Coordinates of C-alpha atoms and ligand atoms in Angstrom, one line a residue:
X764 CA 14.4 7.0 -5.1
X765 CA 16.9 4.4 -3.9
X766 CA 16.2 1.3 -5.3
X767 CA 18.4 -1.8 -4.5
X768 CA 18.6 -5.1 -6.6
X769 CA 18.6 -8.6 -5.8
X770 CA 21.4 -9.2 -8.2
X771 CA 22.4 -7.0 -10.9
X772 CA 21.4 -10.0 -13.4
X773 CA 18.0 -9.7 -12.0
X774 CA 17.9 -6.1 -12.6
X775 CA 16.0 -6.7 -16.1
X776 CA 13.6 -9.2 -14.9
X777 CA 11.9 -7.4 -12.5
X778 CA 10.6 -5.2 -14.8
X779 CA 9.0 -8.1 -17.1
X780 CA 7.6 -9.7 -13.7
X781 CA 6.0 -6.3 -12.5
X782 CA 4.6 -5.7 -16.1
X783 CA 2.8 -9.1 -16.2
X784 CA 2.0 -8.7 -12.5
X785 CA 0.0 -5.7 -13.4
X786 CA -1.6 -6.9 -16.9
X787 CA -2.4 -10.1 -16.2
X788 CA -2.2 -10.6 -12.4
X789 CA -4.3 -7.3 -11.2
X790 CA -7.3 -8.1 -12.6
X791 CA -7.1 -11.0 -11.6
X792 CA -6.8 -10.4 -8.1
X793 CA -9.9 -8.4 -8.4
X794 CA -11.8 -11.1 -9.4
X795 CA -10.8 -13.3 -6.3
X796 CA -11.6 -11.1 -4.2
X797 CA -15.5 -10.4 -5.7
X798 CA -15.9 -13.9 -5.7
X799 CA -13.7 -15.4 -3.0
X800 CA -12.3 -17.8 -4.8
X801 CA -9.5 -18.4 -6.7
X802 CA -10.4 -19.2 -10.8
X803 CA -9.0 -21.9 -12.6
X804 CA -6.9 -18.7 -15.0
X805 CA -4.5 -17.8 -12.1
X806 CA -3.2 -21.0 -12.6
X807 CA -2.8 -21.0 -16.4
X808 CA -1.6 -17.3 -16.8
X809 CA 1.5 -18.7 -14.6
X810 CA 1.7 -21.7 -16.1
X811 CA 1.1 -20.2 -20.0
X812 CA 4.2 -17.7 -18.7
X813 CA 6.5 -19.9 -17.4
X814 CA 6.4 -19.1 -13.7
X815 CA 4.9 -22.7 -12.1
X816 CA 7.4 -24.9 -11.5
X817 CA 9.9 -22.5 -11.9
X818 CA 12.5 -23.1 -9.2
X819 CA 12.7 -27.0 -9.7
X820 CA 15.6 -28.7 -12.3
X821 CA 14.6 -28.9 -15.6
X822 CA 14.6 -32.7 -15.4
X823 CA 11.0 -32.9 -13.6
X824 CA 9.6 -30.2 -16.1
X825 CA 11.1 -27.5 -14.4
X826 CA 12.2 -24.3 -14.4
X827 CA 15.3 -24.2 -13.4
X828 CA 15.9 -20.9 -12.2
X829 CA 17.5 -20.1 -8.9
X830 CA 16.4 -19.1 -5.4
X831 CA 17.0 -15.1 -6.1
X832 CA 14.5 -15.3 -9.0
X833 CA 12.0 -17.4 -7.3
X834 CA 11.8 -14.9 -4.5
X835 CA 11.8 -12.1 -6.6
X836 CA 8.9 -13.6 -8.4
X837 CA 7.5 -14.2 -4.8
X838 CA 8.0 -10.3 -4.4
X839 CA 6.3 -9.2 -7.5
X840 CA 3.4 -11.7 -7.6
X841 CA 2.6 -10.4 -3.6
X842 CA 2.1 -7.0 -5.6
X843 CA -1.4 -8.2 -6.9
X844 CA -2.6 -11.1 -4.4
X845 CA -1.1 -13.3 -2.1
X846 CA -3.0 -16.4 -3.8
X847 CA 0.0 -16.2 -6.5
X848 CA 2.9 -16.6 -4.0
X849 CA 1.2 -19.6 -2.9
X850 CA 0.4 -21.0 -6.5
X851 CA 4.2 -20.5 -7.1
X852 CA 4.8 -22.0 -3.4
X853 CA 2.9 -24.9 -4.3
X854 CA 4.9 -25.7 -7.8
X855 CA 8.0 -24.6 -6.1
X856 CA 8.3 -24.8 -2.8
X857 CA 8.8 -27.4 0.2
X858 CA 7.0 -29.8 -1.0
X859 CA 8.0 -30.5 -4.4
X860 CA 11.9 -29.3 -3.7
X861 CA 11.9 -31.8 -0.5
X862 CA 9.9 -34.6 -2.5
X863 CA 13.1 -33.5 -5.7
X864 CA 15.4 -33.9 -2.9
X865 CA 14.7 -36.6 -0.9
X866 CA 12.1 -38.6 -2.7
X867 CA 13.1 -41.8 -3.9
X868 CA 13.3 -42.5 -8.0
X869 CA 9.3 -43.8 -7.7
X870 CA 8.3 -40.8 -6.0
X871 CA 9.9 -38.3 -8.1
X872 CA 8.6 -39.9 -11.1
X873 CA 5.4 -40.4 -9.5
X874 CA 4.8 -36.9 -8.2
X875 CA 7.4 -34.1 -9.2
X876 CA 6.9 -33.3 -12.6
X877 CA 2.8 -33.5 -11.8
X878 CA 3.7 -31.1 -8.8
X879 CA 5.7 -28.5 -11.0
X880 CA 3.2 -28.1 -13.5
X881 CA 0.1 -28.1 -11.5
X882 CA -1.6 -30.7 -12.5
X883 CA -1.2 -31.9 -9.1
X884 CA -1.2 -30.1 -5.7
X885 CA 0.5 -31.2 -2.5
X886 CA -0.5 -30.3 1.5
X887 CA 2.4 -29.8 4.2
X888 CA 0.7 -31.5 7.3
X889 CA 2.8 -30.7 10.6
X890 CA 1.2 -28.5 12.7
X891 CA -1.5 -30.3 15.3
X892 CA -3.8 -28.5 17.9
X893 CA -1.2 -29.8 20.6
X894 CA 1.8 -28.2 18.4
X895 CA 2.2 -25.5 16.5
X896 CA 5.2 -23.4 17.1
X897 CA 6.5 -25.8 19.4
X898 CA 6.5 -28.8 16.3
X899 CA 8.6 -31.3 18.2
X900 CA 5.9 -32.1 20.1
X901 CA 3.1 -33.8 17.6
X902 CA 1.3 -36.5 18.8
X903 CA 0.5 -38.1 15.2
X904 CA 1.6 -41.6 15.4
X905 CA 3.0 -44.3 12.4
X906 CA 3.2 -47.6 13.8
X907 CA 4.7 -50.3 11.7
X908 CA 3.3 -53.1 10.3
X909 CA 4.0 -56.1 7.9
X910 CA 4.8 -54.0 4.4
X911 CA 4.4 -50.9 5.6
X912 CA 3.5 -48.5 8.6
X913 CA -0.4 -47.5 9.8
X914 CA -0.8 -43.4 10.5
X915 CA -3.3 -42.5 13.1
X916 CA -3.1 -38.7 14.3
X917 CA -5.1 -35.1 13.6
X918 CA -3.9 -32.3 11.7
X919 CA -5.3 -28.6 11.9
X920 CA -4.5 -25.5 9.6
X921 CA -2.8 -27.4 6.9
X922 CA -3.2 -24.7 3.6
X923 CA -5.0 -26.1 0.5
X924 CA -5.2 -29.7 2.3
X925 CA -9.2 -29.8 1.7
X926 CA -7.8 -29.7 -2.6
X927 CA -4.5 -31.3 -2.5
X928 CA -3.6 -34.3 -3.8
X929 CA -1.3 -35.5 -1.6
X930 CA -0.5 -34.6 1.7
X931 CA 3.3 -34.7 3.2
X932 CA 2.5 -35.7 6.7
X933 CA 4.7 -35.9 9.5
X934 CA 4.2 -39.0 12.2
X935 CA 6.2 -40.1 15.3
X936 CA 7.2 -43.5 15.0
X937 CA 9.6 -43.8 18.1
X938 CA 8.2 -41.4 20.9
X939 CA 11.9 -41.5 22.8
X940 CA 13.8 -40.0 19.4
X941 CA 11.4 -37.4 18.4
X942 CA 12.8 -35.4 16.5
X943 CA 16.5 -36.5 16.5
X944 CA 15.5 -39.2 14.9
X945 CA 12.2 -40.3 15.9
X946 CA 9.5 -38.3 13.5
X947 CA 9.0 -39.4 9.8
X948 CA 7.8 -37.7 6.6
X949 CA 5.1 -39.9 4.6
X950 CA 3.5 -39.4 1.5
X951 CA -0.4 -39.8 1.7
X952 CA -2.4 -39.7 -1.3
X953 CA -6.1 -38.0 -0.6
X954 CA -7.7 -41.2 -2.3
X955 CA -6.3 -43.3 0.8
X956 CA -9.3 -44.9 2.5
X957 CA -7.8 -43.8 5.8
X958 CA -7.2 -39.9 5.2
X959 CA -10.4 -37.3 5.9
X960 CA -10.8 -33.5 5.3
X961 CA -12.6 -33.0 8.6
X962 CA -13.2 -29.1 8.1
X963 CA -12.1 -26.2 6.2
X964 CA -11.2 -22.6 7.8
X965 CA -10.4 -19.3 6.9
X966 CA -8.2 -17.1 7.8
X967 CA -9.2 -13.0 8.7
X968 CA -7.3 -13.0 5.3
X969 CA -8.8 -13.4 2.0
X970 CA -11.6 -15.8 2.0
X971 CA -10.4 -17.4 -0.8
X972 CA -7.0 -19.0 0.9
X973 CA -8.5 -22.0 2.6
X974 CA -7.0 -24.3 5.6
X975 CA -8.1 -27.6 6.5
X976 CA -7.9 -29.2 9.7
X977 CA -7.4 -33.6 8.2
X978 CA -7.2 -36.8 10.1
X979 CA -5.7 -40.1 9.5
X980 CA -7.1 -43.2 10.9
X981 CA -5.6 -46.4 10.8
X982 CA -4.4 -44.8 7.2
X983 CA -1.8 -47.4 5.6
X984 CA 1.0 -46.1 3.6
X985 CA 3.5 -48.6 1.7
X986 CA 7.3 -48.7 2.7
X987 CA 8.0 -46.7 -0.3
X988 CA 5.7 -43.9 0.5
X989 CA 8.1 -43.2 3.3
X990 CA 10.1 -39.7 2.1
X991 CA 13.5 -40.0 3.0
X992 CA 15.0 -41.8 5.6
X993 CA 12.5 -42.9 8.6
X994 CA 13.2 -40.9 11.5
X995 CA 14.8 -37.9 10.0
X996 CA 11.5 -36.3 8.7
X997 CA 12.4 -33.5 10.6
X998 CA 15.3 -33.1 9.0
X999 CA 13.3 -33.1 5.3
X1000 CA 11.0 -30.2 6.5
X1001 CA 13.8 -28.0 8.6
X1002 CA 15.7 -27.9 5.5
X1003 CA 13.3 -26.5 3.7
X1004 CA 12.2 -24.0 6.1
X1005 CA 15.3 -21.4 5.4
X1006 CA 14.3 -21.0 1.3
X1007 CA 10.5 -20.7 3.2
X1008 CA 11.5 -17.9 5.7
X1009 CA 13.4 -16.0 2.6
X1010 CA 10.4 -16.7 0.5
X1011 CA 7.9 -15.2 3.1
X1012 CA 10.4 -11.9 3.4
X1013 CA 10.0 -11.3 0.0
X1014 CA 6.6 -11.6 -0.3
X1015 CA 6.3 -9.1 3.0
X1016 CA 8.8 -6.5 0.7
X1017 CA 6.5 -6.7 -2.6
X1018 CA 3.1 -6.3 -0.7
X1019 CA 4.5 -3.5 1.6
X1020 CA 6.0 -1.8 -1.4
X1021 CA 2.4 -2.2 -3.5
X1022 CA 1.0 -0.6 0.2
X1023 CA 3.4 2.2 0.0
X1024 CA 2.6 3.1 -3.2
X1025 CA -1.1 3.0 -2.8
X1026 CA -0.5 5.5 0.2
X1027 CA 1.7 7.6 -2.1
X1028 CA -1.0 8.1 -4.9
X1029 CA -3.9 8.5 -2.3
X1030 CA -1.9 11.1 -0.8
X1031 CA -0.9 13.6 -3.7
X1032 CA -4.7 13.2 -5.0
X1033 CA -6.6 13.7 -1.8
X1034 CA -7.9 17.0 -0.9
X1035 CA -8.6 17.9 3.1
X1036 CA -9.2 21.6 3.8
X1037 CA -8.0 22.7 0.4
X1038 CA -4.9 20.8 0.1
X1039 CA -3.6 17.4 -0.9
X1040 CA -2.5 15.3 2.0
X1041 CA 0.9 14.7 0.9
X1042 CA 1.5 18.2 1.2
X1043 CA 1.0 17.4 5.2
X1044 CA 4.1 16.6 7.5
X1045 CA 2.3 14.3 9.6
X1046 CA 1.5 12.6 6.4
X1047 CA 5.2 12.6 4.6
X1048 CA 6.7 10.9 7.5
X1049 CA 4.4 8.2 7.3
X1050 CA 5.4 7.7 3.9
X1051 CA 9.3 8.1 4.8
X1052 CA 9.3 6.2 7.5
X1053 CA 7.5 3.2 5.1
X1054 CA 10.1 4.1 2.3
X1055 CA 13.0 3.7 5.3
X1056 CA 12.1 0.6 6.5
X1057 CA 11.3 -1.1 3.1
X1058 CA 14.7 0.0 2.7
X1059 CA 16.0 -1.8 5.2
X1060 CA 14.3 -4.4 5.0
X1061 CA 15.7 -5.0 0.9
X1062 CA 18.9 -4.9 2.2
X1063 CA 18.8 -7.5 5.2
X1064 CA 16.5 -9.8 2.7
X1065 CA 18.8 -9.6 -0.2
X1066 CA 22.1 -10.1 1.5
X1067 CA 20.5 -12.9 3.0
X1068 CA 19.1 -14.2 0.0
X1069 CA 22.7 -13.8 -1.9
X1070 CA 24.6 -15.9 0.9
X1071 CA 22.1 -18.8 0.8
X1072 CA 22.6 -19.2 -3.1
X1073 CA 26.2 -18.6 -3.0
X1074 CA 26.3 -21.1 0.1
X1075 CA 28.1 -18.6 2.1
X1076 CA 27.6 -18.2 6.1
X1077 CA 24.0 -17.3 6.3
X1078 CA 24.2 -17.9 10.3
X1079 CA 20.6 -16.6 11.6
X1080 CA 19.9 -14.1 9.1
X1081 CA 17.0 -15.9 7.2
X1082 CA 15.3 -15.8 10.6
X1083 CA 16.2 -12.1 11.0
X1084 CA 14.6 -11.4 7.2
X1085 CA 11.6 -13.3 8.2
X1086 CA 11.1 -11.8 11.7
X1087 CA 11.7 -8.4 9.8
X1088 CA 10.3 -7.9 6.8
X1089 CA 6.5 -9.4 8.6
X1090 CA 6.7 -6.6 11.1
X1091 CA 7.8 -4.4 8.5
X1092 CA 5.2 -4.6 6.6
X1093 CA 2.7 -4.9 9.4
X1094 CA 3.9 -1.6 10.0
X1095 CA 3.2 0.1 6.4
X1096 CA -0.5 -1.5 6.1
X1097 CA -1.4 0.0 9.2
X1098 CA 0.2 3.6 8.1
X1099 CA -1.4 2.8 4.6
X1100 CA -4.6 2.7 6.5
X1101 CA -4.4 5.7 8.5
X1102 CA -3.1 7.6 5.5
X1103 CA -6.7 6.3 3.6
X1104 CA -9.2 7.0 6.1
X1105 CA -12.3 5.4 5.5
X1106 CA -11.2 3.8 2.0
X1107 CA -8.5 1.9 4.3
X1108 CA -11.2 -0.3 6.1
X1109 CA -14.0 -0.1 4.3
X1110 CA -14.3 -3.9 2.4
X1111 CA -13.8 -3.7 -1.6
X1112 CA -10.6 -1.7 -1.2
X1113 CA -7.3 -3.1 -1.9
X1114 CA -5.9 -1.5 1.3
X1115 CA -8.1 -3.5 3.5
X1116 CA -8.2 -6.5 1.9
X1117 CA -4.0 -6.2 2.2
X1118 CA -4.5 -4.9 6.0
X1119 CA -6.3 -8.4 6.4
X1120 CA -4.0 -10.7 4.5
X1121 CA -0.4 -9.7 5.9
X1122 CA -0.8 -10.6 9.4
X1123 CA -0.9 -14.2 8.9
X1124 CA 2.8 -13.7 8.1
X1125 CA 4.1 -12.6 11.5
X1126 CA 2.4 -16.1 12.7
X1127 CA 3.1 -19.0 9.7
X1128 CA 5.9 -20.6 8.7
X1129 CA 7.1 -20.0 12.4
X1130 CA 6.1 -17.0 14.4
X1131 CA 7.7 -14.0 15.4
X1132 CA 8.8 -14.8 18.5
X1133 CA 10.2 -18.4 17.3
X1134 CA 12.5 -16.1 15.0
X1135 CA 13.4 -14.5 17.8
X1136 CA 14.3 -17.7 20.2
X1137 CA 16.7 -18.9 16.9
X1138 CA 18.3 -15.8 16.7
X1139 CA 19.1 -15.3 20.5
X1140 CA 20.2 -19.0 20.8
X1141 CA 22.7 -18.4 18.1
X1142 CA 23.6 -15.3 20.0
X1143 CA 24.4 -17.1 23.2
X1144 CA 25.8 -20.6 22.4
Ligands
FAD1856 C1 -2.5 -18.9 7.4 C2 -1.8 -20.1 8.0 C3 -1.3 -21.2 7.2 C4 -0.8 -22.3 7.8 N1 -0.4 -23.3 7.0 C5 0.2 -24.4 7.6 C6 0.5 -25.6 6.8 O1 0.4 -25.6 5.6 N2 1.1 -26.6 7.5 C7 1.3 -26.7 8.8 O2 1.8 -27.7 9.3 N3 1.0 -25.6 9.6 C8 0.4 -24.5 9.0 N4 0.0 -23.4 9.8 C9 0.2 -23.5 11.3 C10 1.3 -22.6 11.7 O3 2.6 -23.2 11.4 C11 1.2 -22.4 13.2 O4 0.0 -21.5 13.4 C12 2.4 -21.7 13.8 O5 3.5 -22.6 13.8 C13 2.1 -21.2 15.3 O6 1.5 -22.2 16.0 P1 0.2 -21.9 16.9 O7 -0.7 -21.2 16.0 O8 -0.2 -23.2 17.5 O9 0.7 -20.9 18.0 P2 1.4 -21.3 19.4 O10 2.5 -22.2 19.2 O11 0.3 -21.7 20.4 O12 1.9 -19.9 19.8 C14 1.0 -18.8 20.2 C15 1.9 -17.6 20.5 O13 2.8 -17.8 21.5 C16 4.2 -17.6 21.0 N5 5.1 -18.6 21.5 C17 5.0 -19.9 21.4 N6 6.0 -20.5 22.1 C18 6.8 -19.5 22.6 C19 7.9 -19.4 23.4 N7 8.6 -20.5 23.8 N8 8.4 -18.2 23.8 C20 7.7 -17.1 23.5 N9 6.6 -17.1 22.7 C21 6.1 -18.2 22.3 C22 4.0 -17.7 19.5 O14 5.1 -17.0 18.8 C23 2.7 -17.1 19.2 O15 2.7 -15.8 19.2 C24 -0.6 -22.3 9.2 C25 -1.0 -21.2 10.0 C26 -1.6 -20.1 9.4 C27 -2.1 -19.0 10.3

C-alpha cells in the first residue's frame, strides 16, 4: 500500500503512537462510549505518556515538540475516539498556545503550566446565537470601568465550558472597530460571581463531548485579565485558527483511515451468497475510492502541514486541508456504512458511533463553506 509520511523523522513515531493508541486508548474508547462519559484515566494514560501538554515549550511544563507531531498525535489518537484529540486540544491547543503567546508574565504563570498538564481546563467562548460563522458580528459587550472592564453578553456551543476553568471570551468594547480593532480577548475564571453555565448540549456525536451555552452578567474582570492587546482579540484567536484547521485535517485522515480499515476487515470476513464481500466489485471500489481519497487527502494535509512549520508560503492551503480532509472522511463513514449493513447503524458499533461523530467537523472550527469563501477570496484579490 502507498503510505506517505509526515516527515521522514516522524516515520518512527507513528508506530509507537498507533501501538499505544490501540493498547491503551481502544479500550478506552469503549468504555466512553458504554457509559457516555469520559473517565478520569484518559486523562492520566496521556498524561502518564507524555502526550498532554505536548506542543507547548518546555518552560510551562511542556512538551516541546512541534506542530508535525502534535497533529500526527491528533491523527492517531482520532483512531480510537475523538475525546483524545480534544484532551490533547485542550493541553495544546488555542487556548494555552494563545494564552503562551500573548498572555502577559502573570497569566502564563498563572495559567499555562496548570493548562498543559491538565490540572486545569480552559473554554474558547466566541461563537453567539447571533454569530457563528459570521464571528465578526458578536454582540457580547466589555464596557470599561474604574480598574477594569464589566462583560455582559451570551455564549452558545462553547465545548467543555460547563467543566472548564477558565473561559477565553471574546467581547466588543468599541462597536465602530469590531474586529479591526474593536473586539477583545479576556480571561474569565468560572469562580467569577458574574459567569453562569446556563445549559449543556450534545452533539448527534458521542454523548460524552459536552457544549455549553454560558452567560456573563455585569461579570468584572481586572485590567490584567485582558489577553493581549485590547482591541486586537481577533487577532489572538485568528492566529490560532490555521494550527486549528491543520489540526482538524488530521484528525479527519486518522478516523477515516481507522473507517477504512474497519470496512476492509468486514469485507474479507463477511459471507453474502457464498462469498466474502470483498470479493465483490461494487464493494472493492468503495474501498479504492476511500484508499484514493485518503491518499489525497495525506498529501494536501502534509504539505500543508510542512510549510506552516518551516514558515514557508502556506497561502490558503490550511483552509483547503480543512475543507478537504472533513468531506473526505464524510465520504468513507458513509461507504464504511454501506459496506456494514446493519452493523453500520445499529448503536454499540464503532462504525456508527464514527458515522455520528465526524460530521461535526465539516461545521466547527469554521464550516465548509467559510473554507470555501477564504479560498476563493484569495483566488480573486
Ligand atoms: C461540536 C461543536 C463544537 C463547537 N465548539 C465551539 C467552541 O468551543 N467555541 C466557539 O466559540 N464555538 C464553537 N462552536 C460553534 C461553531 O464555531 C459554529 O457552529 C460555526 O462557526 C458555524 O456557525 P453556526 O452554527 O451559527 O452556523 P451559521 O453561521 O448559521 O451557518 C449555517 C450554514 O450556512 C453556511 N453559511 C454561513 N454563512 C455563509 C455564507 N456567507 N455563504 C455561504 N454559506 C454560508 C455555513 O457554512 C453553514 O453551513 C462549536 C460547534 C460545534 C458543532
Amino acid at each position: 500500500m502507498f503510505r506517505q509520511e509526515i516527515s521522514p523523522d516522524l516515520a518512527e513515531i507513528r508506530p509507537v503512537l498507533r501501538k499505544f493508541t490501540d493498547e491503551i486508548l481502544e479500550p478506552i474508547a469503549q468504555e466512553i462510549d458504554r457509559t457516555n462519559t469520559v473517565p478520569q484515566r484518559a486523562v492520566d494514560v496521556l498524561r502518564e505518556h507524555g502526550y498532554l501538554g505536548m506542543r507547548l515549550p518546555q518552560e510551562f511544563g511542556g512538551g516541546g515538540h512541534d506542530l508535525l507531531t502534535y497533529c500526527l498525535a491528533l491523527e492517531e489518537f482520532s483512531r480510537a475516539h475523538r475525546v483524545f484529540t480534544l484532551i490533547l486540544d485542550s493541553t495544546s491547543g488555542l487556548n494555552p498556545i494563545a494564552i503562551a503567546k500573548f498572555g502577559n508574565p502573570e497569566q502564563k504563570d498563572r495559567y499555562v503550566r496548570k493548562l498543559a498538564t491538565g490540572e486545569l481546563t480552559a473554554a474558547f467562548a466566541l461563537t453567539e446565537p447571533g454569530a457563528g460563522s459570521d464571528s465578526q458580528s458578536i454582540r457580547t459587550q466589555a464596557k470599561k470601568v474604574d480598574g477594569g472592564w464589566v462583560i455582559n453578553g451570551l455564549k452558545h456551543w462553547i465545548s467543555g465550558a460547563d467543566k472548564a476553568d477558565l473561559i477565553l471570551v471574546l467581547a466588543v468594547n468599541d462597536s465602530a472597530k469590531r474586529a479591526k480593532g474593536g473586539i477583545t480577548a479576556f480571561l474569565v475564571e468560572k469562580t467569577n460571581p458574574g459567569f453562569h453555565v446556563n445549559r449543556v448540549d450534545t452533539t448527534m456525536g458521542s454523548e460524552a463531548i459536552k457544549l455549553a451555552e454560558i452567560s456573563f452578567n455585569d461579570c468584572f474582570v481586572k485590567d490584567s485579565d485582558v489577553l493581549g492587546e485590547v482591541g486586537f482579540g481577533f487577532k489572538v484567536a485568528m492566529e490560532s485558527l490555521n494550527s486549528g484547521r491543520l489540526g482538524v485535517a488530521c484528525s479527519c485522515i486518522g478516523a477515516a483511515q481507522r473507517l477504512l480499515e474497519m470496512s476492509i476487515d468486514h469485507a474479507k470476513n463477511r459471507e453474502t451468497f457464498g462469498e466474502p464481500l470483498s470479493e465483490r466489485q461494487s464493494i472493492q471500489w468503495m474501498l479504492a475510492e476511500s484508499e484514493t481519497e485518503l491518499s489525497v487527502a495525506r498529501a494536501l494535509t502534509y504539505e500543508s502541514l510542512r510549510r506552516t512549520h518551516n514558515a514557508t508560503d502556506i497561502g490558503t492551503s490550511t483552509s483547503m486541508s480543512k475543507l478537504y480532509c472533513s468531506e473526505m472522511v464524510a465520504r468513507v463513514a458513509d461507504r464504511a456504512v454501506q459496506i456494514h449493513g446493519g452493523m453500520g447503524i445499529v448503536k454499540g458499533y464503532p462504525v456508527e458511533r464514527f458515522y455520528r461523530d465526524i460530521r461535526h467537523y465539516r461545521i466547527g472550527e469554521g464550516a465548509s463553506e467559510i473554507q470555501k469563501m477564504l479560498i476563493a477570496r484569495d483566488l480573486l484579490k
